[in-house]
Amino acid sequence: MDYENVIQLTSQAMLLCLLVSLPVVLVAAGVGLLVSFVQAITSLQDATIGQAAKLIAVTVTLLLAAPWGAAAVFEFAQSVFKTAVA
């Protein structure tokens, strides 16, 4: 394995990390924004409402996205091992 392959695999690994974490980050940001908007409209100042909503949304997102993320990471690991052996 030469230097260019290592750079390419590192770049692919960073992109894969971004893609696998993106659904959770987007859901957490969206729910946080929505809850903050509702709290601003209703003048609620309780922080636990936002945290509980984000916790539930992120947990559901993790449960739904985990098979896809695990498959993507597993496929990448297989390609890395095939490249390292070849």
XYZ file of N, CA and C in Angstrom:
258
model
N 0.857 -1.167 0.000
C 0.000 0.000 0.000
C 0.907 1.234 0.000
N 0.706 2.088 -0.968
C 1.555 3.264 -1.062
C 0.857 4.490 -0.466
N 1.575 5.590 -0.522
C 1.139 6.832 0.121
C -0.189 7.337 -0.446
N -0.377 7.245 -1.748
C -1.611 7.742 -2.369
C -2.830 6.931 -1.938
N -2.653 5.621 -1.783
C -3.764 4.790 -1.306
C -4.148 5.145 0.125
N -3.151 5.422 0.949
C -3.430 5.791 2.338
C -4.192 7.111 2.387
N -3.789 8.067 1.574
C -4.489 9.355 1.525
C -5.926 9.156 1.039
N -6.115 8.338 0.024
C -7.453 8.087 -0.508
C -8.336 7.378 0.523
N -7.793 6.378 1.203
C -8.573 5.665 2.214
C -8.918 6.568 3.395
N -7.995 7.436 3.773
C -8.268 8.379 4.856
C -9.370 9.348 4.458
N -9.320 9.820 3.239
C -10.362 10.719 2.744
C -11.719 10.020 2.708
N -11.747 8.787 2.251
C -12.997 8.027 2.220
C -13.519 7.756 3.629
N -12.616 7.489 4.572
C -13.029 7.236 5.954
C -13.640 8.486 6.580
N -13.054 9.636 6.316
C -13.601 10.880 6.859
C -14.969 11.181 6.254
N -15.123 10.947 4.968
C -16.417 11.150 4.315
C -17.464 10.175 4.856
N -17.058 8.939 5.095
C -17.974 7.951 5.655
C -18.420 8.354 7.062
N -17.500 8.851 7.877
C -17.867 9.327 9.220
C -18.878 10.458 9.127
N -18.671 11.353 8.192
C -19.610 12.457 8.007
C -20.985 11.935 7.591
N -21.019 11.020 6.644
C -22.295 10.504 6.147
C -23.043 9.682 7.193
N -22.310 8.911 7.996
C -22.962 8.073 8.999
C -23.516 8.919 10.143
N -22.818 9.988 10.502
C -23.274 10.825 11.619
C -24.275 11.893 11.190
N -24.394 12.150 9.909
C -25.249 13.230 9.421
C -26.728 13.090 9.805
N -27.355 11.920 9.690
C -28.775 11.851 10.068
C -29.034 12.238 11.518
N -28.187 11.783 12.424
C -28.380 12.087 13.845
C -28.180 13.572 14.109
N -27.165 14.148 13.509
C -26.889 15.572 13.721
C -28.021 16.429 13.157
N -28.507 16.081 11.975
C -29.597 16.855 11.381
C -30.882 16.755 12.196
N -31.195 15.566 12.685
C -32.403 15.405 13.496
C -32.272 16.179 14.803
N -31.118 16.095 15.448
C -30.921 16.823 16.706
C -31.023 18.327 16.488
N -30.436 18.818 15.412
C -30.513 20.254 15.125
C -31.938 20.671 14.784
N -32.619 19.873 13.985
C -33.993 20.201 13.608
C -34.944 20.191 14.790
N -34.844 19.173 15.627
C -35.714 19.095 16.804
C -35.381 20.216 17.776
N -34.105 20.501 17.956
C -33.724 21.603 18.841
C -34.263 22.935 18.356
N -34.188 23.161 17.061
C -34.712 24.403 16.492
C -36.229 24.479 16.637
N -36.904 23.382 16.362
C -38.361 23.354 16.473
C -38.824 23.564 17.918
N -38.184 22.891 18.857
C -38.557 23.043 20.265
C -38.258 24.458 20.743
N -37.139 25.015 20.335
C -36.812 26.391 20.725
C -37.829 27.375 20.166
N -38.261 27.142 18.943
C -39.271 28.006 18.332
C -40.586 27.930 19.100
N -41.009 26.712 19.435
C -42.255 26.538 20.190
C -42.128 27.152 21.580
N -40.974 26.981 22.217
C -40.775 27.573 23.540
C -40.774 29.095 23.473
N -40.238 29.650 22.422
C -40.239 31.109 22.282
C -41.652 31.635 22.063
N -42.444 30.901 21.300
C -43.821 31.336 21.047
C -44.659 31.250 22.319
N -44.486 30.159 23.074
C -45.314 29.951 24.265
C -44.695 30.517 25.537
N -43.533 31.112 25.451
C -42.809 31.702 26.589
C -42.452 30.679 27.662
N -42.188 29.449 27.256
C -41.703 28.434 28.193
C -40.196 28.560 28.316
N -39.683 28.459 29.529
C -38.246 28.598 29.741
C -37.629 27.345 30.357
N -38.273 26.209 30.215
C -37.782 24.968 30.803
C -36.844 24.266 29.822
N -35.600 24.048 30.234
C -34.606 23.441 29.343
C -34.802 21.937 29.197
N -35.460 21.308 30.166
C -35.611 19.855 30.095
C -36.543 19.418 28.977
N -37.447 20.270 28.563
C -38.349 19.922 27.457
C -37.538 19.720 26.178
N -36.652 20.645 25.905
C -35.821 20.536 24.709
C -34.883 19.349 24.761
N -34.297 19.104 25.929
C -33.375 17.980 26.058
C -34.101 16.647 25.908
N -35.276 16.539 26.501
C -36.040 15.290 26.397
C -36.481 15.036 24.958
N -36.923 16.073 24.280
C -37.352 15.911 22.886
C -36.182 15.498 22.001
N -35.029 16.129 22.196
C -33.851 15.761 21.405
C -33.394 14.344 21.717
N -33.441 13.967 22.993
C -33.033 12.622 23.384
C -33.907 11.563 22.723
N -35.194 11.778 22.731
C -36.118 10.820 22.107
C -35.910 10.777 20.595
N -35.791 11.939 19.966
C -35.622 11.987 18.509
C -34.302 11.355 18.074
N -33.232 11.623 18.804
C -31.927 11.058 18.450
C -31.923 9.549 18.673
N -32.566 9.081 19.735
C -32.639 7.641 19.983
C -33.391 6.926 18.866
N -34.507 7.483 18.448
C -35.277 6.882 17.354
C -34.464 6.910 16.058
N -33.785 8.016 15.811
C -32.961 8.117 14.604
C -31.827 7.102 14.624
N -31.193 6.933 15.777
C -30.133 5.934 15.885
C -30.666 4.526 15.636
N -31.829 4.232 16.174
C -32.406 2.907 15.956
C -32.744 2.670 14.487
N -33.197 3.701 13.804
C -33.558 3.551 12.394
C -32.341 3.569 11.472
N -31.326 4.362 11.806
C -30.173 4.523 10.921
C -29.027 3.567 11.239
N -29.085 2.868 12.356
C -27.980 1.989 12.748
C -27.700 0.873 11.738
N -28.699 0.189 11.208
C -28.377 -0.864 10.228
C -27.679 -0.324 8.982
N -28.139 0.807 8.496
C -27.499 1.404 7.321
C -26.066 1.829 7.637
N -25.870 2.479 8.779
C -24.538 2.940 9.154
C -23.578 1.790 9.379
N -24.051 0.749 10.043
C -23.199 -0.414 10.288
C -22.831 -1.106 8.981
N -23.773 -1.195 8.066
C -23.484 -1.818 6.769
C -22.468 -1.001 5.983
N -22.587 0.322 6.041
C -21.644 1.180 5.320
C -20.240 1.059 5.904
N -20.133 1.040 7.224
C -18.823 0.909 7.869
C -18.234 -0.471 7.595
N -19.055 -1.507 7.639
C -18.585 -2.861 7.368
C -18.086 -2.991 5.932
N -18.817 -2.418 4.992
C -18.404 -2.456 3.586
C -17.083 -1.716 3.384
N -16.934 -0.576 4.049
C -15.683 0.173 3.945
C -14.526 -0.621 4.551
N -14.764 -1.260 5.690
C -13.708 -2.054 6.323
C -13.282 -3.206 5.423
N -14.236 -3.840 4.769
C -13.895 -4.913 3.837
C -13.045 -4.391 2.687
N -13.395 -3.223 2.159
C -12.607 -2.673 1.050
C -11.208 -2.283 1.508
N -11.075 -1.811 2.749
C -9.748 -1.471 3.273
C -8.898 -2.727 3.396
N -9.468 -3.803 3.922
C -8.706 -5.039 4.066
C -8.344 -5.641 2.714
N -9.243 -5.531 1.734
C -8.920 -6.025 0.395
C -7.789 -5.212 -0.226
N -7.810 -3.903 0.004
C -6.752 -3.045 -0.525
C -5.427 -3.321 0.175
N -5.472 -3.566 1.476
C -4.246 -3.810 2.237
C -3.607 -5.136 1.850
N -4.419 -6.131 1.543
C -3.893 -7.440 1.172
C -3.330 -7.410 -0.240
N -3.979 -6.680 -1.128
C -3.560 -6.653 -2.538
C -2.296 -5.871 -2.756
